[in-house]
CSV table of C-alpha atoms in Angstrom, one decimal:
chain,number,residue,atom,x,y,z
L,700,MET,CA,-3.8,-14.8,-7.8
L,701,ARG,CA,-3.3,-15.6,-11.2
L,702,GLU,CA,-3.2,-19.5,-12.1
L,703,PRO,CA,0.4,-19.6,-13.5
L,704,THR,CA,1.5,-18.0,-9.9
L,705,TYR,CA,-0.5,-20.5,-8.3
L,706,PHE,CA,1.3,-23.4,-9.6
L,707,VAL,CA,4.9,-21.6,-9.2
L,708,LEU,CA,4.0,-21.3,-5.6
L,709,ALA,CA,2.7,-24.7,-5.6
L,710,SER,CA,5.7,-26.1,-7.2
L,711,LEU,CA,7.9,-25.0,-4.4
L,712,LEU,CA,6.0,-26.7,-1.7
L,713,GLN,CA,8.2,-29.8,-1.6
L,714,GLY,CA,11.4,-27.6,-1.5
L,715,PRO,CA,13.5,-25.1,-3.6
L,716,LEU,CA,14.0,-25.5,-7.3
L,717,HIS,CA,15.5,-23.5,-10.3
L,718,GLY,CA,14.0,-22.2,-13.2
L,719,TYR,CA,13.5,-25.2,-15.3
L,720,ALA,CA,12.7,-27.5,-12.6
L,721,ILE,CA,9.5,-25.2,-11.4
L,722,ILE,CA,8.6,-25.2,-15.0
L,723,LYS,CA,8.2,-28.9,-15.4
L,724,ARG,CA,7.0,-29.2,-12.0
L,725,ALA,CA,4.2,-27.0,-12.6
L,726,GLU,CA,3.1,-28.4,-15.7
L,727,GLU,CA,3.2,-31.8,-13.9
L,728,LEU,CA,1.1,-30.5,-11.0
L,729,SER,CA,-1.4,-29.2,-13.7
L,730,GLY,CA,-1.7,-32.2,-15.2
L,731,GLY,CA,0.1,-30.6,-18.5
L,732,ARG,CA,-2.1,-27.5,-18.5
L,733,VAL,CA,0.0,-25.1,-17.5
L,734,ARG,CA,3.3,-24.7,-19.6
L,735,LEU,CA,5.1,-21.8,-18.2
L,736,ALA,CA,6.9,-19.6,-20.8
L,737,THR,CA,10.6,-18.5,-19.6
L,738,GLY,CA,9.9,-14.8,-19.8
L,739,THR,CA,6.3,-15.6,-17.8
L,740,LEU,CA,8.6,-17.7,-15.0
L,741,TYR,CA,10.8,-15.2,-14.5
L,742,THR,CA,8.1,-12.2,-14.2
L,743,ALA,CA,6.3,-14.2,-11.5
L,744,LEU,CA,9.7,-14.9,-9.8
L,745,ASP,CA,10.6,-11.1,-9.8
L,746,ARG,CA,7.1,-10.0,-8.5
L,747,LEU,CA,6.9,-13.1,-6.0
L,748,THR,CA,10.4,-12.0,-4.6
L,749,ALA,CA,9.7,-8.3,-4.5
L,750,GLU,CA,6.3,-9.6,-2.5
L,751,GLY,CA,8.4,-11.7,-0.1
L,752,TYR,CA,6.5,-14.9,-1.1
L,753,VAL,CA,9.9,-16.3,-2.8
L,754,THR,CA,13.2,-16.2,-2.1
L,755,LEU,CA,16.8,-16.8,-3.5
L,756,VAL,CA,18.0,-20.0,-2.0
L,757,SER,CA,21.2,-21.0,-3.6
L,758,GLU,CA,23.4,-19.9,-7.0
L,759,GLU,CA,25.6,-22.5,-8.7
L,760,VAL,CA,27.4,-22.8,-12.1
L,761,VAL,CA,26.3,-25.3,-14.4
L,762,ALA,CA,27.8,-25.7,-17.6
L,763,GLY,CA,29.3,-22.2,-17.3
L,764,ARG,CA,25.8,-20.9,-16.7
L,765,ILE,CA,24.7,-19.6,-13.5
L,766,ARG,CA,21.4,-21.6,-12.1
L,767,ARG,CA,19.8,-20.0,-9.2
L,768,SER,CA,17.0,-22.5,-7.0
L,769,TYR,CA,14.2,-20.4,-5.3
L,770,GLY,CA,12.0,-21.4,-2.4
L,771,LEU,CA,8.6,-20.7,-0.7
L,772,THR,CA,9.0,-18.3,2.1
L,773,ASP,CA,6.5,-18.9,5.3
L,774,GLY,CA,4.4,-15.8,3.8
L,775,GLY,CA,4.4,-17.6,0.3
L,776,ALA,CA,3.0,-20.7,1.8
L,777,ALA,CA,0.6,-18.9,4.2
L,778,ALA,CA,-0.6,-16.9,0.9
L,779,LEU,CA,-0.7,-20.3,-0.9
L,780,ARG,CA,-2.7,-22.0,1.7
L,781,ALA,CA,-4.9,-18.8,1.6
L,782,GLU,CA,-5.7,-19.2,-2.0
L,783,ALA,CA,-6.3,-23.1,-1.9
L,784,GLN,CA,-8.6,-22.3,0.6
L,785,ARG,CA,-10.5,-19.8,-1.1
L,786,MET,CA,-10.7,-21.9,-4.2
L,787,ALA,CA,-11.7,-25.2,-2.3
L,788,GLU,CA,-14.9,-23.0,-0.9
L,789,ALA,CA,-15.6,-21.7,-4.6
L,790,ALA,CA,-15.5,-25.3,-5.6
L,791,ARG,CA,-17.5,-26.5,-2.8
L,792,LEU,CA,-20.3,-24.2,-3.8
L,793,VAL,CA,-20.6,-26.1,-6.8
L,794,THR,CA,-19.4,-30.0,-6.1
L,795,GLU,CA,-21.9,-30.0,-3.1
L,796,TRP,CA,-24.9,-28.1,-4.5
L,797,LYS,CA,-28.1,-30.2,-4.5
L,798,PRO,CA,-31.1,-29.2,-6.5
L,799,ALA,CA,-34.1,-28.2,-4.4
L,800,PRO,CA,-36.9,-31.0,-4.2
L,801,ARG,CA,-39.5,-30.1,-6.7
L,802,GLU,CA,-42.7,-28.8,-4.9
L,803,GLY,CA,-45.8,-31.3,-4.9
L,804,ARG,CA,-49.6,-30.4,-6.3
L,805,LEU,CA,-50.4,-29.9,-2.5
L,806,GLY,CA,-47.8,-27.4,-1.7
L,807,ARG,CA,-48.6,-25.3,-4.9
L,808,LYS,CA,-52.2,-25.5,-3.8
L,809,THR,CA,-51.7,-24.3,-0.6
L,810,ARG,CA,-49.7,-21.5,-1.5
L,811,THR,CA,-52.3,-20.4,-4.1
L,812,ALA,CA,-55.2,-20.9,-1.7
P,368,MET,CA,27.7,-20.4,-28.8
P,369,SER,CA,24.7,-22.1,-30.9
P,370,PRO,CA,22.3,-20.5,-33.3
P,371,LEU,CA,19.7,-21.2,-30.4
P,372,GLU,CA,21.9,-19.3,-27.4
P,373,ARG,CA,22.4,-16.5,-30.1
P,374,ARG,CA,19.0,-16.1,-30.8
P,375,CYS,CA,17.7,-16.5,-27.0
P,376,ARG,CA,20.6,-13.8,-26.1
P,377,LEU,CA,19.2,-11.6,-29.1
P,378,LEU,CA,15.7,-11.6,-27.8
P,379,MET,CA,17.1,-11.1,-24.4
P,380,PHE,CA,17.7,-7.4,-25.4
P,381,THR,CA,13.8,-6.6,-24.9
P,382,TYR,CA,14.9,-6.7,-20.9
P,383,PRO,CA,16.7,-3.4,-19.7
P,384,ALA,CA,20.5,-3.8,-19.7
P,385,GLU,CA,20.8,-4.1,-15.7
P,386,TYR,CA,18.1,-6.8,-16.0
P,387,ARG,CA,19.9,-8.7,-18.6
P,388,ARG,CA,23.4,-8.4,-16.2
P,389,GLU,CA,21.3,-9.8,-13.2
P,390,ARG,CA,19.4,-12.5,-14.9
P,391,GLY,CA,20.2,-12.7,-18.8
P,392,ASP,CA,22.6,-15.8,-18.3
P,393,GLU,CA,20.2,-17.5,-15.9
P,394,MET,CA,17.3,-17.1,-18.1
P,395,VAL,CA,19.0,-18.0,-21.4
P,396,GLY,CA,20.3,-21.2,-19.6
P,397,THR,CA,16.4,-22.2,-18.5
P,398,LEU,CA,15.2,-21.2,-22.4
P,399,LEU,CA,18.0,-23.6,-23.7
P,400,ASP,CA,16.7,-26.2,-21.5
P,401,THR,CA,13.0,-25.7,-22.3
P,402,THR,CA,13.4,-25.7,-26.3
P,403,PRO,CA,13.0,-29.0,-27.9
P,404,PRO,CA,16.1,-30.3,-29.2
P,405,GLY,CA,16.6,-29.7,-33.2
P,406,ARG,CA,15.0,-26.2,-32.8
P,407,THR,CA,16.9,-23.1,-33.9
P,408,TRP,CA,14.5,-20.6,-32.5
P,409,PRO,CA,12.8,-20.6,-28.9
P,410,ARG,CA,9.0,-21.8,-29.3
P,411,PRO,CA,6.6,-19.1,-30.4
P,412,GLY,CA,5.2,-18.6,-26.7
P,413,ASP,CA,8.5,-18.1,-25.2
P,414,ILE,CA,9.0,-15.5,-27.9
P,415,TRP,CA,6.2,-13.7,-27.1
P,416,ALA,CA,6.6,-14.2,-23.3
P,417,LEU,CA,9.9,-12.8,-23.4
P,418,VAL,CA,9.1,-9.7,-25.7
P,419,ILE,CA,6.1,-8.5,-23.5
P,420,GLY,CA,8.2,-9.7,-20.0
P,421,GLY,CA,10.9,-7.3,-21.3
P,422,LEU,CA,8.6,-4.5,-22.5
P,423,ARG,CA,7.0,-4.6,-18.8
P,424,SER,CA,10.2,-4.7,-17.2
P,425,ARG,CA,11.1,-1.5,-18.7
P,426,SER,CA,7.8,0.1,-18.0
P,427,VAL,CA,7.9,-0.8,-14.4
P,428,ARG,CA,11.6,0.4,-14.1
P,429,SER,CA,10.5,3.7,-15.0
P,430,ARG,CA,7.7,4.0,-12.7
P,431,ARG,CA,9.7,2.9,-9.7
P,432,LEU,CA,12.2,5.8,-9.7
P,433,GLY,CA,9.4,8.5,-8.8
P,434,MET,CA,8.3,11.7,-10.2
P,435,ALA,CA,10.9,14.0,-9.4
P,436,THR,CA,13.4,11.7,-11.1
P,437,ASN,CA,11.3,11.1,-13.9
P,438,LEU,CA,10.7,14.7,-14.4
P,439,ARG,CA,14.4,15.4,-14.4
P,440,LEU,CA,15.3,12.9,-16.7
P,441,ALA,CA,12.8,13.9,-19.1
P,442,ALA,CA,13.8,17.5,-19.0
P,443,LEU,CA,17.2,16.3,-19.6
P,444,PHE,CA,16.4,14.6,-22.7
P,445,GLY,CA,14.2,17.6,-24.2
P,446,VAL,CA,16.8,19.7,-23.8
P,447,ALA,CA,19.5,17.3,-25.3
P,448,ILE,CA,17.1,16.6,-28.0
P,449,TYR,CA,16.9,20.4,-28.9
P,450,LEU,CA,20.6,20.9,-28.2
P,451,SER,CA,21.1,17.8,-30.7
P,452,VAL,CA,19.1,19.5,-33.8
P,453,VAL,CA,21.1,22.5,-33.1
P,454,ALA,CA,24.1,20.4,-33.4
P,455,ASN,CA,22.7,18.8,-36.2
P,456,GLY,CA,22.1,22.0,-38.2
P,457,SER,CA,25.5,23.6,-37.1
P,458,ILE,CA,27.7,20.8,-38.2
P,459,VAL,CA,25.6,20.6,-41.4
P,460,TRP,CA,26.0,24.3,-42.3
P,461,GLY,CA,29.4,24.5,-41.2
P,462,LEU,CA,30.5,21.8,-43.6
P,463,THR,CA,28.5,23.4,-46.8
P,464,PRO,CA,29.9,25.7,-49.1
P,465,TYR,CA,29.9,29.4,-49.0
P,466,THR,CA,29.5,29.3,-45.3
P,467,ALA,CA,32.1,30.6,-42.6
P,468,GLY,CA,32.9,27.1,-41.8
P,469,TRP,CA,34.8,26.0,-38.8
P,470,PRO,CA,32.7,28.1,-36.1
P,471,TYR,CA,29.5,26.3,-37.4
P,472,TRP,CA,30.9,22.6,-37.0
P,473,LEU,CA,33.0,23.5,-34.0
P,474,MET,CA,29.9,24.8,-32.3
P,475,GLY,CA,28.0,21.6,-33.1
P,476,LEU,CA,30.9,19.6,-32.4
P,477,LEU,CA,30.9,21.1,-28.8
P,478,ILE,CA,27.4,20.7,-28.1
P,479,ALA,CA,27.7,17.0,-29.4
P,480,VAL,CA,30.4,16.4,-26.9
P,481,THR,CA,28.4,17.7,-24.0
P,482,ILE,CA,25.3,15.8,-25.0
P,483,LEU,CA,27.6,12.6,-24.6
P,484,ALA,CA,29.3,13.7,-21.4
P,485,ALA,CA,25.6,14.0,-19.7
P,486,TRP,CA,24.9,10.5,-20.3
P,487,PHE,CA,28.2,9.1,-19.4
P,488,ALA,CA,30.7,11.1,-18.2
P,489,ARG,CA,31.2,12.3,-14.5
P,490,ARG,CA,29.9,15.4,-13.2
P,491,THR,CA,32.8,17.5,-13.4
P,492,VAL,CA,33.4,16.6,-16.8
P,493,VAL,CA,29.7,17.7,-18.2
P,494,LEU,CA,30.3,20.9,-16.1
P,495,VAL,CA,33.3,21.9,-17.7
P,496,ALA,CA,32.1,20.6,-21.2
P,497,ALA,CA,28.8,22.3,-20.9
P,498,LEU,CA,30.7,25.9,-19.9
P,499,VAL,CA,33.2,25.6,-22.9
P,500,ALA,CA,30.3,24.8,-25.1
P,501,ALA,CA,28.2,27.6,-23.9
P,502,THR,CA,30.7,30.4,-24.0
P,503,PHE,CA,31.6,29.2,-27.7
P,504,CYS,CA,28.0,29.0,-28.4
P,505,TYR,CA,27.5,32.8,-27.4
P,506,GLU,CA,30.3,34.4,-28.8
P,507,GLU,CA,30.2,32.2,-32.2
P,508,PRO,CA,28.0,34.9,-34.0
P,509,THR,CA,31.0,37.3,-33.3
P,510,LEU,CA,33.5,34.9,-35.3
P,511,VAL,CA,30.8,34.4,-38.2
P,512,PHE,CA,29.2,38.0,-38.6
P,513,ARG,CA,32.9,39.9,-37.9
P,514,LEU,CA,32.5,41.6,-40.9
P,515,THR,CA,28.6,42.4,-40.8
P,516,PRO,CA,28.5,43.1,-37.0
P,517,SER,CA,24.8,44.3,-37.4
P,518,LEU,CA,23.3,40.8,-38.0
P,519,TYR,CA,24.8,39.8,-34.8
P,520,VAL,CA,22.8,38.1,-32.4
P,521,PRO,CA,24.1,35.9,-29.5
P,522,ASN,CA,23.1,32.3,-29.3
P,523,LEU,CA,22.1,33.2,-25.8
P,524,ALA,CA,19.2,30.2,-26.1
P,525,GLU,CA,21.4,27.6,-26.7
P,526,ALA,CA,24.1,28.7,-24.4
P,527,LEU,CA,21.5,28.8,-21.4
P,528,LEU,CA,20.3,25.3,-22.4
P,529,LEU,CA,23.6,23.8,-22.2
P,530,VAL,CA,24.0,25.3,-18.7
P,531,LEU,CA,20.7,24.2,-17.8
P,532,LEU,CA,21.5,20.3,-19.1
P,533,ALA,CA,24.4,20.5,-16.7
P,534,ALA,CA,22.4,21.7,-14.1
P,535,LEU,CA,19.8,18.8,-14.6
P,536,VAL,CA,23.0,16.2,-14.5
P,537,LEU,CA,24.3,17.5,-11.5
P,538,LEU,CA,21.1,17.6,-9.6
P,539,SER,CA,20.2,14.8,-7.0
P,540,GLY,CA,24.0,13.9,-7.5
P,541,GLY,CA,24.1,13.1,-10.8
P,542,ARG,CA,23.4,9.4,-9.8
P,543,LYS,CA,20.5,8.6,-12.3
P,544,ARG,CA,21.2,9.3,-16.0
P,545,PRO,CA,18.8,8.5,-18.9
P,546,PRO,CA,18.8,5.1,-20.3
P,547,ARG,CA,21.6,4.7,-23.1
P,548,LEU,CA,18.8,3.5,-25.7
P,549,TRP,CA,17.2,7.2,-25.6
P,550,LEU,CA,20.3,8.3,-27.1
P,551,CYS,CA,19.5,6.1,-30.4
P,552,LEU,CA,16.0,8.4,-30.7
P,553,PRO,CA,17.7,12.4,-31.6
P,554,GLY,CA,21.1,10.3,-32.7
P,555,LEU,CA,18.9,8.6,-35.8
P,556,ALA,CA,17.4,11.6,-36.3
P,557,ILE,CA,20.6,13.6,-36.9
P,558,ALA,CA,22.2,10.7,-38.9
P,559,ALA,CA,18.8,10.6,-41.0
P,560,ALA,CA,19.4,14.4,-41.8
P,561,LEU,CA,23.0,14.2,-42.2
P,562,LEU,CA,22.8,11.3,-44.7
P,563,SER,CA,20.1,12.6,-46.7
P,564,ARG,CA,22.0,16.1,-47.2
P,565,LEU,CA,24.9,14.1,-48.3
P,566,LEU,CA,23.3,12.2,-50.7
P,567,VAL,CA,21.3,15.3,-52.2
P,568,PRO,CA,23.8,17.8,-52.0
P,569,ALA,CA,22.4,19.9,-54.4
P,570,ALA,CA,19.2,20.2,-52.6
P,571,ASN,CA,21.0,21.2,-49.6
P,572,TRP,CA,23.4,24.1,-50.5
P,573,PHE,CA,21.9,26.3,-47.8
P,574,PRO,CA,20.5,24.0,-45.2
P,575,SER,CA,18.8,25.0,-42.1
P,576,THR,CA,20.3,26.0,-38.8
P,577,SER,CA,16.6,26.3,-37.4
P,578,THR,CA,15.9,24.2,-34.1
P,579,PHE,CA,13.7,22.0,-35.8
P,580,PRO,CA,14.2,19.9,-38.8
P,581,GLU,CA,12.6,22.1,-41.5
P,582,GLY,CA,11.3,19.9,-44.4
P,583,GLN,CA,11.8,16.6,-42.7
P,584,THR,CA,8.5,15.4,-42.5
P,585,THR,CA,8.5,11.9,-43.2
P,586,LEU,CA,11.5,11.5,-40.6
P,587,LEU,CA,9.7,13.8,-38.2
P,588,ALA,CA,6.7,11.1,-38.6
P,589,VAL,CA,8.7,8.4,-38.1
P,590,VAL,CA,10.1,9.8,-34.9
P,591,LEU,CA,6.7,11.0,-33.6
P,592,VAL,CA,5.8,7.3,-34.2
P,593,MET,CA,8.7,6.1,-32.4
P,594,PHE,CA,7.9,8.5,-29.5
P,595,LEU,CA,4.2,7.2,-29.3
P,596,ALA,CA,5.2,3.4,-29.3
P,597,PHE,CA,7.8,4.3,-26.3
P,598,VAL,CA,4.8,5.8,-24.3
P,599,VAL,CA,3.2,2.6,-24.0
P,600,ILE,CA,6.7,1.5,-22.5
P,601,ASP,CA,8.1,4.3,-20.9
P,602,PRO,CA,6.4,7.7,-21.0
P,603,ARG,CA,9.4,10.0,-20.5
P,604,PRO,CA,10.8,10.1,-23.9
P,605,ALA,CA,7.2,11.4,-24.9
P,606,LEU,CA,7.3,14.1,-22.2
P,607,ALA,CA,10.7,15.1,-23.4
P,608,LEU,CA,9.5,15.5,-26.8
P,609,ALA,CA,6.8,17.5,-25.7
P,610,ILE,CA,9.7,19.7,-24.1
P,611,TYR,CA,11.3,19.8,-27.1
P,612,PHE,CA,8.2,21.2,-28.9
P,613,GLY,CA,7.9,24.1,-26.2
P,614,LEU,CA,11.6,25.0,-26.3
P,615,PHE,CA,11.0,25.1,-30.0
P,616,LEU,CA,8.6,27.5,-30.0
P,617,ALA,CA,10.0,29.5,-26.9
P,618,ASN,CA,13.0,30.1,-29.3
P,619,GLN,CA,11.0,30.8,-32.4
P,620,VAL,CA,9.0,34.0,-30.1
P,621,ILE,CA,12.1,34.9,-28.7
P,622,MET,CA,13.6,35.1,-32.1
P,623,THR,CA,11.1,37.1,-33.7
P,624,LEU,CA,10.7,39.4,-31.1
P,625,MET,CA,14.6,39.8,-31.0
P,626,LEU,CA,14.6,40.5,-35.4
P,627,LYS,CA,11.9,43.0,-34.8
P,628,THR,CA,14.0,45.6,-32.8
P,629,PRO,CA,16.5,47.7,-34.3
P,630,PRO,CA,18.9,47.1,-36.0
P,631,HIS,CA,17.0,44.5,-37.7
P,632,GLY,CA,13.6,45.7,-37.9
P,633,ALA,CA,12.1,42.5,-40.1
P,634,GLY,CA,10.9,38.9,-39.6
P,635,LEU,CA,7.9,36.9,-39.1
P,636,SER,CA,5.2,38.0,-37.1
P,637,LEU,CA,4.1,36.1,-34.1
P,638,GLY,CA,1.1,34.8,-36.1
P,639,GLU,CA,2.9,33.3,-38.6
P,640,LEU,CA,4.8,31.0,-36.2
P,641,ASP,CA,4.6,27.2,-36.5
P,642,TRP,CA,2.1,27.2,-33.4
P,643,VAL,CA,0.7,23.8,-35.0
P,644,TRP,CA,3.5,22.0,-33.3
P,645,LEU,CA,1.7,23.2,-30.0
P,646,TRP,CA,-0.9,20.6,-30.0
P,647,PRO,CA,1.3,17.5,-30.4
P,648,GLY,CA,3.5,18.8,-27.9
P,649,LEU,CA,0.3,19.3,-25.6
P,650,VAL,CA,-0.9,16.1,-26.3
P,651,LEU,CA,1.7,14.0,-25.6
P,652,ALA,CA,2.8,16.1,-22.5
P,653,VAL,CA,-0.5,15.6,-21.2
P,654,LEU,CA,-0.3,11.7,-21.9
P,655,ALA,CA,2.9,11.1,-20.8
P,656,LEU,CA,2.5,12.8,-17.3
P,657,LEU,CA,-0.6,11.1,-16.7
P,658,LEU,CA,1.7,7.9,-17.4
P,659,VAL,CA,4.5,8.9,-15.5
P,660,ARG,CA,2.0,9.5,-12.5
P,661,ARG,CA,0.8,6.0,-12.4
P,662,ARG,CA,2.3,3.7,-10.1
P,663,PRO,CA,3.3,0.0,-10.8
P,664,ARG,CA,0.7,-2.4,-9.8
P,665,ALA,CA,1.7,-5.4,-7.7
P,666,VAL,CA,-0.4,-8.1,-9.6
P,667,LEU,CA,0.1,-11.8,-8.5
């Protein structure tokens, strides 16, 4: 799963959001690192909807323009959790890595003996 | 409508028409919300993402239709390109002094109407237009060569291709028609050819009625580049161009063989034909077929 997709799904964890709100939430969750362009967001939403991870929740007209809100499906939530788990395990490989103790002179002698 | 909104809507044209109808307003609204106040254009990142997203959307849409439908649409477009070049030559020839006149331009007009019907009209209208145009095409030489009947060669290939065009529309219920944007490509070629002949009339007293825009090499190069660019987004027009090259060569071979039989007994030998056009046609066909066969990836 690509990072923008991950943050789109993560932004919907708290509940359905419309396009602009997803962009702001993703930016907030990533600490300003992920700034989704509008085209990228809707390409991602199209794919996620087709895959059944995201669904259209509501439509309303605001200032003469249609505004649609999208929500996370059970499948989307499961995929997001699986991805988070995978990343956590991958991160643990590094964060919990401890350097092996250096071998003493005796050990080396023993081995070469 | 503010200048920013107008430009956002302009950028949305990179997406297919049906996508714009479905999502256009919503995306423009989001773009307006995300663009900082005071800007008259969206941010460069947004512009880039819209262009890429639009092209990708066009590409994925064509590959979701399935091989049979895509081949049918490409064949329809290839036949339409061939017939549009015939129509172009016929209209120009009809409008040129020292020629028989009306049978030529009427034939061109009937072909052009049939092509437009194949894109926009109901199946029955397409069928009627094609049959009327095919009948006139077949009989047209008798009107032109009524004083010299020995020169009479019926426009059999054009008549058959008009019927084929209608058959391709009738197949699968005529539900899936080629995108309107495709009409721009042969339309541009015909418009440029007509314009060049109108602007330099002295050089075009005897324009070609050939099915290939002879002497229009620059124009052809431009059209070829456009088709190659289309390969990336949608390989079907490139496949159609390959079909056109094939039809062009087939017509040349048939005409050459016909002109060798009495009472004509003259003309080029087969070795003198423009076989060079076989290669770009084959390359385009192979490339386009490979791309048409590729399924859309579900990348998350």
